[in-house]
GROMACS .gro file of C-alpha atoms in nm:
model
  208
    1UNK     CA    1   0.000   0.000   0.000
    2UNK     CA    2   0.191   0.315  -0.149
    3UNK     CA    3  -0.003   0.541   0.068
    4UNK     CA    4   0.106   0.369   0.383
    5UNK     CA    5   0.437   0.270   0.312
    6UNK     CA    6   0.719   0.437   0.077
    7UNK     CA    7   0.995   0.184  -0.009
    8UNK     CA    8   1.274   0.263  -0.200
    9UNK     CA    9   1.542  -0.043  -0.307
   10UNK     CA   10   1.928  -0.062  -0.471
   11UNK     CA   11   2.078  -0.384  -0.577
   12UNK     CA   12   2.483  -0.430  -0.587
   13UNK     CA   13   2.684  -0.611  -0.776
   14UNK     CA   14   2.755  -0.865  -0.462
   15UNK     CA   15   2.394  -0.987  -0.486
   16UNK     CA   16   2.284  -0.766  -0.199
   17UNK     CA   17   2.013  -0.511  -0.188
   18UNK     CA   18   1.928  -0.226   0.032
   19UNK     CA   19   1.560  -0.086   0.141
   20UNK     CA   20   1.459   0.244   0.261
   21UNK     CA   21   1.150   0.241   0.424
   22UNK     CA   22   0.911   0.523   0.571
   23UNK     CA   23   0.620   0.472   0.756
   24UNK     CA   24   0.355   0.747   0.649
   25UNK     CA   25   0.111   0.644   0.909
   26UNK     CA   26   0.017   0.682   1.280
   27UNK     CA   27   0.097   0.361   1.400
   28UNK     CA   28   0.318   0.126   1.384
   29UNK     CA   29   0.314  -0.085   1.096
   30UNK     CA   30   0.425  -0.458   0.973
   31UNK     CA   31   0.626  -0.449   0.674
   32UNK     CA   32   0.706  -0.766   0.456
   33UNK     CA   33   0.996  -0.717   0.197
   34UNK     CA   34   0.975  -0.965  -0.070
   35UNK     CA   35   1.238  -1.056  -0.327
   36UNK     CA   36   1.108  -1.226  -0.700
   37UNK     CA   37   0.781  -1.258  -0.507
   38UNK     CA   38   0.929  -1.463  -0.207
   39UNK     CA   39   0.891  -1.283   0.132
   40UNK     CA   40   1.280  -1.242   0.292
   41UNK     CA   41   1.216  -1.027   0.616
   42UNK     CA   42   0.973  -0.895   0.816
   43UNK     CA   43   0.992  -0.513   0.980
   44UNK     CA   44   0.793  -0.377   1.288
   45UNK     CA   45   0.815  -0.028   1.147
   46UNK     CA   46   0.715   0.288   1.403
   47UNK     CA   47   0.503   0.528   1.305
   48UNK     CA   48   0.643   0.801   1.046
   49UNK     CA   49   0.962   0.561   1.100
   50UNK     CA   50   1.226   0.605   0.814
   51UNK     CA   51   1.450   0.336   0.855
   52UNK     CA   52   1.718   0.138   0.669
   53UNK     CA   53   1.730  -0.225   0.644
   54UNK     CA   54   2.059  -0.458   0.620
   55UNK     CA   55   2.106  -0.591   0.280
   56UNK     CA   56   1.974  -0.868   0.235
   57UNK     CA   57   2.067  -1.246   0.015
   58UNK     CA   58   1.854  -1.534   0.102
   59UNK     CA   59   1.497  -1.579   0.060
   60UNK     CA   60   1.437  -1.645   0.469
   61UNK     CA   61   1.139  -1.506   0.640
   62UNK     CA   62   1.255  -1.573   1.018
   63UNK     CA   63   1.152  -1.380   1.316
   64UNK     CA   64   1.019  -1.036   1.277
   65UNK     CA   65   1.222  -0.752   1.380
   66UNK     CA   66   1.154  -0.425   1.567
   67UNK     CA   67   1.291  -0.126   1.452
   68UNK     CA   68   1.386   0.173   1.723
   69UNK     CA   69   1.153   0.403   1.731
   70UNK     CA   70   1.211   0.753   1.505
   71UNK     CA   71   1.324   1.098   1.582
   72UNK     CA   72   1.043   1.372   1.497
   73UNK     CA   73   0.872   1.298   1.113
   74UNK     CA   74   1.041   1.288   0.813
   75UNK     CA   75   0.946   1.309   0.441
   76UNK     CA   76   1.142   1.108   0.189
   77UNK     CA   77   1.294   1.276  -0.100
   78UNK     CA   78   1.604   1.283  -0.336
   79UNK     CA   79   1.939   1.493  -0.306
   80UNK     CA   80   2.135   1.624  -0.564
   81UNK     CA   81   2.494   1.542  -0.510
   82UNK     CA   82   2.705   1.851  -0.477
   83UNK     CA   83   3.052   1.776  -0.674
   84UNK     CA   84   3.250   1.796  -0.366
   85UNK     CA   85   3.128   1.848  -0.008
   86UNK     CA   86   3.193   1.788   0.361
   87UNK     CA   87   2.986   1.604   0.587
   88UNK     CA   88   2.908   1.731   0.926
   89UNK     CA   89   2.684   1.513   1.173
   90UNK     CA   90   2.354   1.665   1.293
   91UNK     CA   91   2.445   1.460   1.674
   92UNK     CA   92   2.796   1.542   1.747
   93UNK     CA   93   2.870   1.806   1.525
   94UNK     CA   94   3.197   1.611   1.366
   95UNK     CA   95   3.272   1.561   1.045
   96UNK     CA   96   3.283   1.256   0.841
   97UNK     CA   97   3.723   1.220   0.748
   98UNK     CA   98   3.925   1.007   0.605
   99UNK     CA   99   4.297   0.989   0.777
  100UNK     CA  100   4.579   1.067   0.517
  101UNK     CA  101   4.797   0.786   0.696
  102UNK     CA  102   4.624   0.428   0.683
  103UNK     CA  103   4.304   0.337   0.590
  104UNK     CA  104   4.077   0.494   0.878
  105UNK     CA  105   3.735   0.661   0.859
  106UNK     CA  106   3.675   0.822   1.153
  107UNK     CA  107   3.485   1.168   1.335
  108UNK     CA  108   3.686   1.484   1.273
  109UNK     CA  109   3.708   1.773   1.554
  110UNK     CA  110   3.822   2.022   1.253
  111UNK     CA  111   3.677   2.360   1.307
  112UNK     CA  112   3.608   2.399   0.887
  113UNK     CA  113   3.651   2.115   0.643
  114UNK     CA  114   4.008   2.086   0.469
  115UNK     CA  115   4.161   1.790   0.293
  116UNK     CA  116   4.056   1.511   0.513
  117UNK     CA  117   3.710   1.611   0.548
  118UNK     CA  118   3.664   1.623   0.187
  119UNK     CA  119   3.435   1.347  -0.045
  120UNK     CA  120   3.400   1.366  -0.399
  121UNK     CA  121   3.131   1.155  -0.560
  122UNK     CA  122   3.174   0.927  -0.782
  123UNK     CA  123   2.879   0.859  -1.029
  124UNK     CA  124   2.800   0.486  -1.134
  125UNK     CA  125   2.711   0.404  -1.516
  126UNK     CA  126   2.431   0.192  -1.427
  127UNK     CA  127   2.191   0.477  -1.195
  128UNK     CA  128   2.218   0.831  -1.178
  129UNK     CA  129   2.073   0.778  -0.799
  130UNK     CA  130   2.385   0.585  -0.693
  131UNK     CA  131   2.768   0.662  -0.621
  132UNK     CA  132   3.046   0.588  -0.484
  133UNK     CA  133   3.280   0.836  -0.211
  134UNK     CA  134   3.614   0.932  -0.249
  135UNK     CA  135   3.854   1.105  -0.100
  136UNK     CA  136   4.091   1.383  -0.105
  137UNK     CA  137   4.315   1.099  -0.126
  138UNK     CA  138   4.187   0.913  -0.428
  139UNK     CA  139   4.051   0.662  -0.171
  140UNK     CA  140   3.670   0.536  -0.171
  141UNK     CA  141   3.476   0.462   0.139
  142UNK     CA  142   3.426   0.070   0.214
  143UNK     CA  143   3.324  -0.154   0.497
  144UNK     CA  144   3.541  -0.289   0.782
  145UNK     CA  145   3.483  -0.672   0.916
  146UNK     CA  146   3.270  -0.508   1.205
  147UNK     CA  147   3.093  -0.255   1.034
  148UNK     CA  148   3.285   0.027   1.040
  149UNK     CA  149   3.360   0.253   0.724
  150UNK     CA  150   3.763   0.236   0.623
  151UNK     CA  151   3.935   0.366   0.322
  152UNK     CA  152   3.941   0.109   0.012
  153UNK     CA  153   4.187   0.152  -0.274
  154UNK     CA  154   3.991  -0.127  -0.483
  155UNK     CA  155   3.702   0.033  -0.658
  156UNK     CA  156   3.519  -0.332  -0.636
  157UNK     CA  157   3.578  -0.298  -0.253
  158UNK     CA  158   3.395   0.038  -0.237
  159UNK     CA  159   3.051   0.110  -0.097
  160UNK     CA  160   2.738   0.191  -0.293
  161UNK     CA  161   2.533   0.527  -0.129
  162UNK     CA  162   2.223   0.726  -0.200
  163UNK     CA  163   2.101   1.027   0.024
  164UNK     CA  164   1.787   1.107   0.189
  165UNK     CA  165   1.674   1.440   0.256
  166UNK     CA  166   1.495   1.502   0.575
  167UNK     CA  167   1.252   1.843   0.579
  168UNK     CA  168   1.550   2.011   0.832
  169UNK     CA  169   1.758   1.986   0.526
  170UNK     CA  170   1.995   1.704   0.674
  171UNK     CA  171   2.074   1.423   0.476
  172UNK     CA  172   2.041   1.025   0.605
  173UNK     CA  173   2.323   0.826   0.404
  174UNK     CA  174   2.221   0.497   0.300
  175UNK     CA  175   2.460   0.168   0.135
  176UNK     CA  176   2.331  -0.164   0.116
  177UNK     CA  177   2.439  -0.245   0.479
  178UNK     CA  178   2.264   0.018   0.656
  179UNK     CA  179   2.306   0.413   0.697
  180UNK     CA  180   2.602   0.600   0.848
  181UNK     CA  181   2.595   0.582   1.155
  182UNK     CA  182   2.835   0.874   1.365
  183UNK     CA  183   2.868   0.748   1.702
  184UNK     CA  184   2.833   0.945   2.021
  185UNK     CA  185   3.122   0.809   2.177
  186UNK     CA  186   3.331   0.951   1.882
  187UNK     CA  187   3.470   0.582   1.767
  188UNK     CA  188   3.471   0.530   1.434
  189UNK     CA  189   3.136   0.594   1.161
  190UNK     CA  190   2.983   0.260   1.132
  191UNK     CA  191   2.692   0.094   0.905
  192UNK     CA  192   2.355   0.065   1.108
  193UNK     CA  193   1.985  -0.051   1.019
  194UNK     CA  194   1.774   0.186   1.245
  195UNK     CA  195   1.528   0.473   1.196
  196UNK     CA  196   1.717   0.781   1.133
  197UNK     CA  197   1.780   1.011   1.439
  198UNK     CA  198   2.092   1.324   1.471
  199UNK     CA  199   2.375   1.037   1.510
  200UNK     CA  200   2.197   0.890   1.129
  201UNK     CA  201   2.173   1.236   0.987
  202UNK     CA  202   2.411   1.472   0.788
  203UNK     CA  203   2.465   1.854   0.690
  204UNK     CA  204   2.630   1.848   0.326
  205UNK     CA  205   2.843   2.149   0.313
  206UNK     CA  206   2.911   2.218  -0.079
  207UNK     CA  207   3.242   2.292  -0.110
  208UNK     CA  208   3.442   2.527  -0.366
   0.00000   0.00000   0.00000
């Protein structure tokens, strides 16, 4: 039921594929995602929830999950890429960086964005919703064994995003493992499946 639920969906090359989901009603709602007509998972979704959910392989119904319940309402809409842009979290205030020695990803203290907290994105030939983040480093933005975002230099390593406006302005940024997450603690950004709240949610700041 469109007018209930607003699902949006990405596949990746790995076999994977990543939902979006918002709940445009009052209540709390039970959501079934189905792949080639064969239910996979099953979401308790708040109300006005806009969550994202883990990709997602085999065809395996299980136990239904409970999503966290949401911040205040959000709509779901596109955003336009800038060409090159900083992100700052809405919760801590940090911004998403990439270390120029190793292969970290982690929450920047910088005052203004400079090298480090600089992303380019990288368009895919297949969708003109999709891309890929690099660095000031010619780096691209991958996924650690727990979770958490490191620096790939193999383009076939690199993580798959598309952004969701809120009607603040800030941006939630999805992959097909979850949304950016930018912990409290200030460890390193990590890949969730939650309802967007300020530790899910990004101010772009285009950059010259």
């Amino acid at each position: 039921r469109p007018e209930e639920v607003q699902a949006e969906a990405f596949g990746t090359s790995a076999g994977t594929c990543g939902v979006v989901l918002y709940n445009r009603t009052d209540r709390e709602l039970t959501v079934a995602v189905q792949a080639a007509g064969r239910s996979v998972a099953r979401y308790a979704l708040p109300a006005h929830g806009l969550a994202s959910v883990r990709g997602l392989r085999l065809p395996s119904e299980g136990p239904l999950r409970s999503i966290a319940r949401p911040g205040p309402r959000v709509p779901v809409a596109m955003f336009r890429v800038p060409p090159k842009f900083a992100l700052k979290s809405v919760g801590s205030g940090l911004f998403l960086a990439a270390h120029g020695s190793g292969d970290s990803v982690y929450q920047s203290s910088a005052g203004a964005p400079s090298d480090w907290e600089t992303w380019f994105p990288v368009a895919l030939p297949s969708s003109d919703r999709l891309f890929a983040m690099r660095s000031w480093h010619g780096t691209f933005v991958g996924r650690g064994a727990g979770g958490e975002l490191r620096q790939e230099r193999n383009w076939f390593s690199q993580l798959t995003f598309t952004f969701f406006v809120q009607d603040t302005g800030a941006v939630g940024l999805c992959s097909e493992h979850g949304a950016v997450q930018m912990p409290g603690d200030g460890t390193a950004p990590r890949l969730v499946c939650c309802c967007f709240g300020a530790a899910e949610t990004f101010t772009v700041v285009p950059l010259e």
